[in-house]
Amino acid sequence: MTAEASEDPAGGQTGQTAQAAQTAQAAAEDSAASATRDSAAKDSATEDSAAKGPAGAQAPGGKPTVAELPGLLLRKSRRFPLITRDTARPQGGGRAAPGSAPATARQWPFLAVVGGVALGLLIVAMDGFRLGTALIGLSLLAGAGLRWALPEVGMLAVRSRFTDLLTYGGLGAVILLLSLMVQPNPWIKLPFLQDVVHFTVR
């Protein structure tokens, strides 16, 4: 009896020690799992803030930050923004030849018109006024034709296609008309222009 009684307390102490070890191990596993969840949550929050960037941050009190001000100053409409960030390429302002071609080939419509105008000015300087001005007018009319016919004309495109057609065509027609009416011995005669000159100049 005495031996059994002396063995029972020892067995109880052993069982209590094993149970306490299991409880400590479970508590350690729970703390490790919670630490893992906390670190994952922090990582996701860091990624979200990095994805938003400085523009997504807000100052205390819900006020916009300095990075958000340019976006707030822009109007909602697509026309006439308060802040111009860049210059848009005009309609049809792309290369007139593939990118692998030389620069002169990519800009051949612009170079053709400028070359014609330069040749006309040279002829005018060499005392060929009628022929030179006619060549200048024809070059501008050719520029209007190229602007209308080609989808991409390079630097020949300045504004929209309609505006460029109106500008090149109008200037070319007026210069060509004046070159054909120049004195002496005009090639064409328009009586109403003589009346306009009579009432404005004479």
Coordinates of C-alpha atoms in Angstrom, one line a residue:
M1 CA 0.0 0.0 0.0
T2 CA 2.7 2.4 0.9
A3 CA 4.6 1.6 -2.3
E4 CA 1.5 2.1 -4.4
A5 CA 0.7 5.3 -2.7
S6 CA 4.2 6.5 -3.2
E7 CA 4.0 5.7 -7.0
D8 CA 0.6 7.5 -7.5
P9 CA 1.9 11.0 -6.7
A10 CA 4.8 10.5 -9.0
G11 CA 2.6 9.4 -11.8
G12 CA 0.3 12.4 -11.3
Q13 CA 3.2 14.7 -11.4
T14 CA 4.5 13.2 -14.6
G15 CA 1.0 13.5 -16.2
Q16 CA 0.7 17.1 -15.1
T17 CA 4.2 17.9 -16.5
A18 CA 3.3 16.3 -19.9
Q19 CA 0.0 18.2 -20.0
A20 CA 1.8 21.5 -19.2
A21 CA 4.3 20.8 -22.0
Q22 CA 1.5 20.2 -24.5
T23 CA -0.3 23.4 -23.4
A24 CA 3.0 25.4 -23.8
Q25 CA 3.6 23.9 -27.2
A26 CA 0.0 24.8 -28.4
A27 CA 0.4 28.4 -27.1
A28 CA 3.7 28.7 -29.0
E29 CA 2.1 27.4 -32.2
D30 CA -0.8 29.9 -31.8
S31 CA 1.6 32.8 -31.3
A32 CA 3.7 31.8 -34.3
A33 CA 0.5 31.6 -36.5
S34 CA -0.7 35.0 -35.3
A35 CA 2.7 36.5 -36.0
T36 CA 2.6 35.0 -39.5
R37 CA -0.8 36.5 -40.1
D38 CA 0.3 39.9 -38.8
S39 CA 3.3 40.0 -41.1
A40 CA 1.2 38.9 -44.1
A41 CA -1.3 41.7 -43.3
K42 CA 1.5 44.3 -43.1
D43 CA 3.0 43.1 -46.4
S44 CA -0.3 43.4 -48.1
A45 CA -0.8 46.9 -46.7
T46 CA 2.7 47.9 -47.9
E47 CA 2.0 46.6 -51.4
D48 CA -1.3 48.4 -51.5
S49 CA 0.3 51.7 -50.5
A50 CA 3.1 51.2 -53.0
A51 CA 0.6 50.5 -55.7
K52 CA -1.4 53.6 -54.9
G53 CA 1.8 55.7 -54.8
P54 CA 2.0 59.2 -53.5
A55 CA -1.0 60.4 -55.5
G56 CA -3.2 58.0 -53.5
A57 CA -2.1 59.3 -50.1
Q58 CA -4.2 61.9 -48.4
A59 CA -3.2 64.4 -45.8
P60 CA -4.7 64.3 -42.3
G61 CA -8.3 65.5 -42.2
G62 CA -9.1 64.1 -45.7
K63 CA -7.5 67.1 -47.6
P64 CA -5.8 66.4 -51.0
T65 CA -2.0 66.2 -51.0
V66 CA 0.3 68.2 -53.2
A67 CA 0.5 65.3 -55.7
E68 CA -3.2 65.3 -56.2
L69 CA -3.6 69.0 -57.0
P70 CA -2.7 68.9 -60.7
G71 CA -5.4 66.3 -61.2
L72 CA -7.9 68.3 -59.3
L73 CA -7.1 71.5 -61.3
L74 CA -8.0 69.8 -64.6
R75 CA -11.4 70.3 -65.9
K76 CA -13.8 67.4 -66.4
S77 CA -14.2 68.3 -70.1
R78 CA -11.7 67.1 -72.7
R79 CA -11.4 70.6 -74.2
F80 CA -9.3 73.5 -72.9
P81 CA -7.6 72.0 -69.8
L82 CA -6.3 74.5 -67.2
I83 CA -2.8 72.8 -67.3
T84 CA -1.3 71.8 -70.6
R85 CA 1.0 68.8 -69.9
D86 CA 2.2 68.1 -73.4
T87 CA 1.6 68.8 -77.1
A88 CA -0.5 66.3 -79.0
R89 CA 0.6 65.2 -82.4
P90 CA -1.6 66.8 -85.2
Q91 CA -4.0 64.6 -87.1
G92 CA -2.0 62.7 -89.7
G93 CA 1.4 63.8 -88.3
G94 CA 3.0 60.4 -88.4
R95 CA 5.8 59.2 -90.6
A96 CA 5.1 59.1 -94.4
A97 CA 7.4 56.1 -94.7
P98 CA 8.4 53.2 -92.4
G99 CA 10.6 53.9 -89.5
S100 CA 13.5 52.0 -91.1
A101 CA 13.6 54.5 -94.0
P102 CA 15.9 57.5 -93.8
A103 CA 14.7 60.8 -92.3
T104 CA 14.4 62.4 -95.8
A105 CA 12.1 59.6 -97.0
R106 CA 10.0 59.7 -93.9
Q107 CA 9.4 63.5 -94.4
W108 CA 9.2 63.6 -98.2
P109 CA 5.8 65.4 -98.4
F110 CA 7.2 68.3 -96.3
L111 CA 10.5 68.4 -98.1
A112 CA 8.7 68.4 -101.5
V113 CA 6.6 71.4 -100.6
V114 CA 9.4 73.3 -99.0
G115 CA 11.7 72.5 -101.9
G116 CA 9.1 73.9 -104.4
V117 CA 8.7 77.1 -102.4
A118 CA 12.5 77.5 -102.1
L119 CA 12.9 77.1 -105.8
G120 CA 10.2 79.6 -106.5
L121 CA 11.9 82.1 -104.2
L122 CA 15.1 81.5 -106.0
I123 CA 13.5 82.2 -109.4
V124 CA 11.9 85.4 -108.0
A125 CA 15.4 86.5 -106.8
M126 CA 16.7 85.9 -110.4
D127 CA 14.1 88.3 -111.8
G128 CA 11.5 85.7 -112.7
F129 CA 8.7 87.1 -110.6
R130 CA 5.7 85.6 -112.5
L131 CA 7.2 82.1 -112.8
G132 CA 8.6 82.1 -109.3
T133 CA 5.3 83.2 -107.6
A134 CA 3.4 80.7 -109.7
L135 CA 5.7 77.9 -108.6
I136 CA 5.2 79.0 -104.9
G137 CA 1.4 78.9 -105.3
L138 CA 1.5 75.5 -107.1
S139 CA 3.7 74.1 -104.3
L140 CA 1.3 75.1 -101.7
L141 CA -1.6 73.7 -103.7
A142 CA 0.4 70.4 -104.0
G143 CA 0.8 70.5 -100.2
A144 CA -2.9 70.8 -99.8
G145 CA -3.4 67.8 -102.2
L146 CA -0.9 65.7 -100.3
R147 CA -2.5 66.6 -97.0
W148 CA -5.9 65.5 -98.3
A149 CA -4.7 62.3 -100.1
L150 CA -2.1 60.8 -97.7
P151 CA -3.1 59.5 -94.2
E152 CA 0.3 60.5 -92.7
V153 CA 2.4 63.4 -94.0
G154 CA 4.9 64.0 -91.2
M155 CA 5.8 67.6 -90.5
L156 CA 3.5 68.8 -93.3
A157 CA 0.7 68.3 -90.8
V158 CA 0.4 71.4 -88.5
R159 CA -3.2 71.4 -87.3
S160 CA -6.2 69.3 -88.2
R161 CA -6.6 68.1 -91.8
F162 CA -9.4 70.6 -92.5
T163 CA -7.4 73.5 -91.2
D164 CA -4.3 72.5 -93.1
L165 CA -6.3 72.0 -96.3
L166 CA -7.9 75.5 -95.9
T167 CA -4.5 77.1 -95.2
Y168 CA -2.4 75.5 -97.9
G169 CA -5.2 75.6 -100.5
G170 CA -6.2 79.2 -99.7
L171 CA -2.7 80.6 -99.7
G172 CA -1.7 78.6 -102.8
A173 CA -4.8 79.7 -104.8
V174 CA -4.3 83.4 -103.9
I175 CA -0.6 83.4 -104.7
L176 CA -1.2 81.6 -108.0
L177 CA -4.0 84.0 -109.0
L178 CA -1.9 87.0 -108.2
S179 CA 1.0 85.7 -110.2
L180 CA -1.2 85.2 -113.2
M181 CA -2.6 88.8 -112.9
V182 CA 0.7 90.6 -112.4
Q183 CA 1.5 93.5 -114.7
P184 CA 2.6 94.0 -117.4
N185 CA 0.8 91.6 -119.8
P186 CA -1.3 89.7 -117.2
W187 CA -2.2 86.1 -118.3
I188 CA -5.8 86.5 -116.9
K189 CA -7.9 89.6 -116.3
L190 CA -10.6 89.9 -113.7
P191 CA -12.6 93.1 -114.1
F192 CA -14.0 93.1 -110.5
L193 CA -10.5 93.1 -109.1
Q194 CA -9.7 96.2 -111.2
D195 CA -12.8 97.8 -109.6
V196 CA -11.6 96.8 -106.1
V197 CA -8.2 98.4 -106.8
H198 CA -9.9 101.5 -108.3
F199 CA -12.0 102.1 -105.1
T200 CA -9.3 101.2 -102.6
V201 CA -6.0 102.5 -104.1
R202 CA -6.7 105.1 -106.7

